[in-house]
Amino acid sequence: MRIALAQINVTVGDFVGNLAAIVAAARDAYQLGARLVVMPERYFAADPKPYVFELDGVRCAILICEDIWYPAAVQEAKAAGAQLLLVPNGSPYHLGKDNLRTDIVRARIRESGLPIVYVNNIGAQDELVFDGGSFVCNAQGECVARMPQFDAGIALVEFDGATPQPSKIAPELSLEAQVYAALVVGVRDYVEKNRFPGVLIGLSGGVDSALVLAIACDALGPERVRAVMMPSCYTAEISIADARQMASRLNVRYDEIEITSVFDTFRLSLAKVFDGLAEDTTEENIQARIRGTLLMALSNKSGSIVLTTGNKSEMAVGYCTLYGDMAGGFAVIKDIAKTLVYRLCRYRNTSNAFVLKHIIPERILTRAPSAELRANQTDQDSLPPYEVLDAIMQQYMEEGRSGADIVAAGFKPEDVARITRLIKLSEYKRRQAPIGLRITSRAFGRDWRYPITSRFNEVL
């Protein structure tokens, strides 16, 4: 018996398009000699009992998605006479999810002694990315076939009765390769499925916007990407030079819109009501909001969507400006910590997976990060080192550890208290941020249920 695993990319509500994808996959599988095609699952109604059918003398049971998490569902299928388990899935990606799926499947195999065919979606739906990685395990829990992550396709696996025969196993991707591919797929599907003609990116000469620009070009092609540099009196010449250089390397449309005169007009308009008050973050935020307004104006004129460039570290502690750098339609790296941003840039510059390498100027990766909203500013003027911030954020927000536990793990009490307090106080900003891609096991948004109005900030 020959079984086909079909990784297909579907769109919610696109009944005609989804049906066409299913029929095309079934036709291709039939032409390749498959007797059975297993497709992904996401939006099917469940049957309260296991469904068992016979094909070529083998009794097959269908367990949909999370059914496989529960031993009782597998035992019910086995009691109904199943010899082979077929598990259609719509399992969203996050870091470590591929290993988690394999561990769950192997646990069910140890309990039941039944081989399993696991088929997953690929593509993206709003915040969620589906990575595929469909696989087959034999009755000993050995993986005998595995499809690539983030690629649509069909894989054929031969069965001798209910026993799968060894087939092609796709190589595992590194962490950086997985995350980068997830971001590319997420951007491509969000833009394509929502029919935006292109994207706009505020290019600052910094690392975050550089990464987002690279992802957008890989997802959509440079012809659908427009980079806009908006320098002020505080923008370093090297930032402008690096932005120009990267835009040139990627061959994207590049515009420069000077904002100093607009900023001066704002200051003049506010001079009377601000009389006697020292300059502070108010003036910094005005610059960010000018840039946000300009990008949204270009978006209105062109129909292209603005991709914001804020990372998870900044979103966590509120190092971002409402209606400024947060203004846009899709937050590509909102679940990517700053330290991972650098790793992804290094990966994109050096990986042989890309024909065009070294697209991000080295100086962007080596100079101190800065918002460039005041003279001689760096991020570390306002924040702890990102290595510290990210580690505390991960333990507190993603792993759910208490402040006391994080201090016990070796972090300074003052750093833990400051970062956890900022995370709590910044919830009102995050609620107004655009949606963005989920990459970790816990992202801000649907995974993070935290009240804006509370007194939790008074507790470590």
PDB file of C-alpha atoms in Angstrom, residues 125-229:
ATOM      1  CA  GLN A 125      -3.018  32.526   9.046  1.00  0.00           C
ATOM      2  CA  ASP A 126      -2.830  35.936  10.728  1.00  0.00           C
ATOM      3  CA  GLU A 127      -0.406  35.496  13.671  1.00  0.00           C
ATOM      4  CA  LEU A 128       0.044  31.752  13.224  1.00  0.00           C
ATOM      5  CA  VAL A 129       2.585  30.024  11.000  1.00  0.00           C
ATOM      6  CA  PHE A 130       2.259  26.353  10.059  1.00  0.00           C
ATOM      7  CA  ASP A 131       5.532  24.638   9.325  1.00  0.00           C
ATOM      8  CA  GLY A 132       4.555  21.276   7.856  1.00  0.00           C
ATOM      9  CA  GLY A 133       7.251  18.797   8.832  1.00  0.00           C
ATOM     10  CA  SER A 134       4.852  15.872   8.296  1.00  0.00           C
ATOM     11  CA  PHE A 135       6.302  12.495   9.260  1.00  0.00           C
ATOM     12  CA  VAL A 136       5.723   8.752   9.618  1.00  0.00           C
ATOM     13  CA  CYS A 137       6.845   6.613  12.554  1.00  0.00           C
ATOM     14  CA  ASN A 138       6.850   2.821  12.637  1.00  0.00           C
ATOM     15  CA  ALA A 139       5.584   0.674  15.501  1.00  0.00           C
ATOM     16  CA  GLN A 140       8.973   0.981  17.224  1.00  0.00           C
ATOM     17  CA  GLY A 141       8.739   4.787  17.256  1.00  0.00           C
ATOM     18  CA  GLU A 142      11.421   5.228  14.605  1.00  0.00           C
ATOM     19  CA  CYS A 143      10.896   8.083  12.159  1.00  0.00           C
ATOM     20  CA  VAL A 144      11.023   6.500   8.689  1.00  0.00           C
ATOM     21  CA  ALA A 145       9.844   9.491   6.636  1.00  0.00           C
ATOM     22  CA  ARG A 146       9.822  13.243   7.180  1.00  0.00           C
ATOM     23  CA  MET A 147       8.839  16.099   4.896  1.00  0.00           C
ATOM     24  CA  PRO A 148      10.601  19.477   4.837  1.00  0.00           C
ATOM     25  CA  GLN A 149       9.405  22.322   7.011  1.00  0.00           C
ATOM     26  CA  PHE A 150       7.749  25.343   5.384  1.00  0.00           C
ATOM     27  CA  ASP A 151       7.469  23.742   1.931  1.00  0.00           C
ATOM     28  CA  ALA A 152       4.280  22.532   0.271  1.00  0.00           C
ATOM     29  CA  GLY A 153       4.440  19.161  -1.420  1.00  0.00           C
ATOM     30  CA  ILE A 154       3.549  15.496  -1.483  1.00  0.00           C
ATOM     31  CA  ALA A 155       5.586  12.640  -0.032  1.00  0.00           C
ATOM     32  CA  LEU A 156       4.926   8.984  -0.865  1.00  0.00           C
ATOM     33  CA  VAL A 157       5.544   6.267   1.709  1.00  0.00           C
ATOM     34  CA  GLU A 158       5.298   2.551   0.910  1.00  0.00           C
ATOM     35  CA  PHE A 159       3.630   0.254   3.445  1.00  0.00           C
ATOM     36  CA  ASP A 160       3.984  -3.493   3.801  1.00  0.00           C
ATOM     37  CA  GLY A 161       0.637  -4.106   5.405  1.00  0.00           C
ATOM     38  CA  ALA A 162       0.580  -1.636   8.299  1.00  0.00           C
ATOM     39  CA  THR A 163       4.384  -1.359   8.405  1.00  0.00           C
ATOM     40  CA  PRO A 164       5.866   1.782   6.809  1.00  0.00           C
ATOM     41  CA  GLN A 165       9.032   1.280   4.789  1.00  0.00           C
ATOM     42  CA  PRO A 166      11.990   3.665   5.094  1.00  0.00           C
ATOM     43  CA  SER A 167      11.603   6.720   2.885  1.00  0.00           C
ATOM     44  CA  LYS A 168      13.145  10.159   2.462  1.00  0.00           C
ATOM     45  CA  ILE A 169      13.886  12.096   5.634  1.00  0.00           C
ATOM     46  CA  ALA A 170      14.305  15.844   5.161  1.00  0.00           C
ATOM     47  CA  PRO A 171      17.306  17.371   6.954  1.00  0.00           C
ATOM     48  CA  GLU A 172      16.611  19.225  10.178  1.00  0.00           C
ATOM     49  CA  LEU A 173      16.810  22.995  10.060  1.00  0.00           C
ATOM     50  CA  SER A 174      18.860  25.016  12.511  1.00  0.00           C
ATOM     51  CA  LEU A 175      17.006  27.255  14.939  1.00  0.00           C
ATOM     52  CA  GLU A 176      17.875  30.332  12.891  1.00  0.00           C
ATOM     53  CA  ALA A 177      16.834  28.670   9.622  1.00  0.00           C
ATOM     54  CA  GLN A 178      13.498  27.610  11.115  1.00  0.00           C
ATOM     55  CA  VAL A 179      12.687  31.031  12.524  1.00  0.00           C
ATOM     56  CA  TYR A 180      13.745  32.902   9.411  1.00  0.00           C
ATOM     57  CA  ALA A 181      11.691  30.595   7.185  1.00  0.00           C
ATOM     58  CA  ALA A 182       8.681  31.028   9.489  1.00  0.00           C
ATOM     59  CA  LEU A 183       8.949  34.816   9.244  1.00  0.00           C
ATOM     60  CA  VAL A 184       9.232  34.700   5.457  1.00  0.00           C
ATOM     61  CA  VAL A 185       6.207  32.411   5.119  1.00  0.00           C
ATOM     62  CA  GLY A 186       4.247  34.536   7.592  1.00  0.00           C
ATOM     63  CA  VAL A 187       4.886  37.777   5.714  1.00  0.00           C
ATOM     64  CA  ARG A 188       4.268  36.228   2.306  1.00  0.00           C
ATOM     65  CA  ASP A 189       0.941  34.681   3.269  1.00  0.00           C
ATOM     66  CA  TYR A 190      -0.326  37.724   5.181  1.00  0.00           C
ATOM     67  CA  VAL A 191       0.399  40.041   2.262  1.00  0.00           C
ATOM     68  CA  GLU A 192      -0.710  37.636  -0.480  1.00  0.00           C
ATOM     69  CA  LYS A 193      -3.857  36.320   1.185  1.00  0.00           C
ATOM     70  CA  ASN A 194      -4.998  39.833   2.089  1.00  0.00           C
ATOM     71  CA  ARG A 195      -4.184  41.053  -1.434  1.00  0.00           C
ATOM     72  CA  PHE A 196      -1.869  43.921  -0.524  1.00  0.00           C
ATOM     73  CA  PRO A 197       0.102  45.096  -3.568  1.00  0.00           C
ATOM     74  CA  GLY A 198       3.283  45.534  -1.563  1.00  0.00           C
ATOM     75  CA  VAL A 199       4.873  46.615   1.705  1.00  0.00           C
ATOM     76  CA  LEU A 200       6.435  49.754   3.171  1.00  0.00           C
ATOM     77  CA  ILE A 201       9.263  49.701   5.712  1.00  0.00           C
ATOM     78  CA  GLY A 202      10.762  52.573   7.654  1.00  0.00           C
ATOM     79  CA  LEU A 203      14.469  51.893   7.184  1.00  0.00           C
ATOM     80  CA  SER A 204      16.528  53.474   9.962  1.00  0.00           C
ATOM     81  CA  GLY A 205      19.994  52.101   9.380  1.00  0.00           C
ATOM     82  CA  GLY A 206      19.499  49.899  12.447  1.00  0.00           C
ATOM     83  CA  VAL A 207      19.393  46.149  12.871  1.00  0.00           C
ATOM     84  CA  ASP A 208      15.643  45.649  13.336  1.00  0.00           C
ATOM     85  CA  SER A 209      14.534  47.395  10.158  1.00  0.00           C
ATOM     86  CA  ALA A 210      17.401  45.728   8.284  1.00  0.00           C
ATOM     87  CA  LEU A 211      16.103  42.294   9.266  1.00  0.00           C
ATOM     88  CA  VAL A 212      12.504  43.164   8.358  1.00  0.00           C
ATOM     89  CA  LEU A 213      13.637  44.491   4.972  1.00  0.00           C
ATOM     90  CA  ALA A 214      15.538  41.265   4.256  1.00  0.00           C
ATOM     91  CA  ILE A 215      12.543  39.133   5.252  1.00  0.00           C
ATOM     92  CA  ALA A 216      10.165  41.190   3.111  1.00  0.00           C
ATOM     93  CA  CYS A 217      12.384  40.894   0.042  1.00  0.00           C
ATOM     94  CA  ASP A 218      12.759  37.140   0.484  1.00  0.00           C
ATOM     95  CA  ALA A 219       9.005  36.785   0.985  1.00  0.00           C
ATOM     96  CA  LEU A 220       7.717  39.020  -1.803  1.00  0.00           C
ATOM     97  CA  GLY A 221      10.576  39.975  -4.087  1.00  0.00           C
ATOM     98  CA  PRO A 222      12.257  43.401  -4.094  1.00  0.00           C
ATOM     99  CA  GLU A 223       9.814  44.794  -6.646  1.00  0.00           C
ATOM    100  CA  ARG A 224       7.026  44.758  -4.032  1.00  0.00           C
ATOM    101  CA  VAL A 225       9.088  46.320  -1.234  1.00  0.00           C
ATOM    102  CA  ARG A 226       9.630  50.036  -0.624  1.00  0.00           C
ATOM    103  CA  ALA A 227      12.105  51.313   1.961  1.00  0.00           C
ATOM    104  CA  VAL A 228      11.779  54.810   3.386  1.00  0.00           C
ATOM    105  CA  MET A 229      14.556  56.528   5.324  1.00  0.00           C
TER     106      MET A 229
END
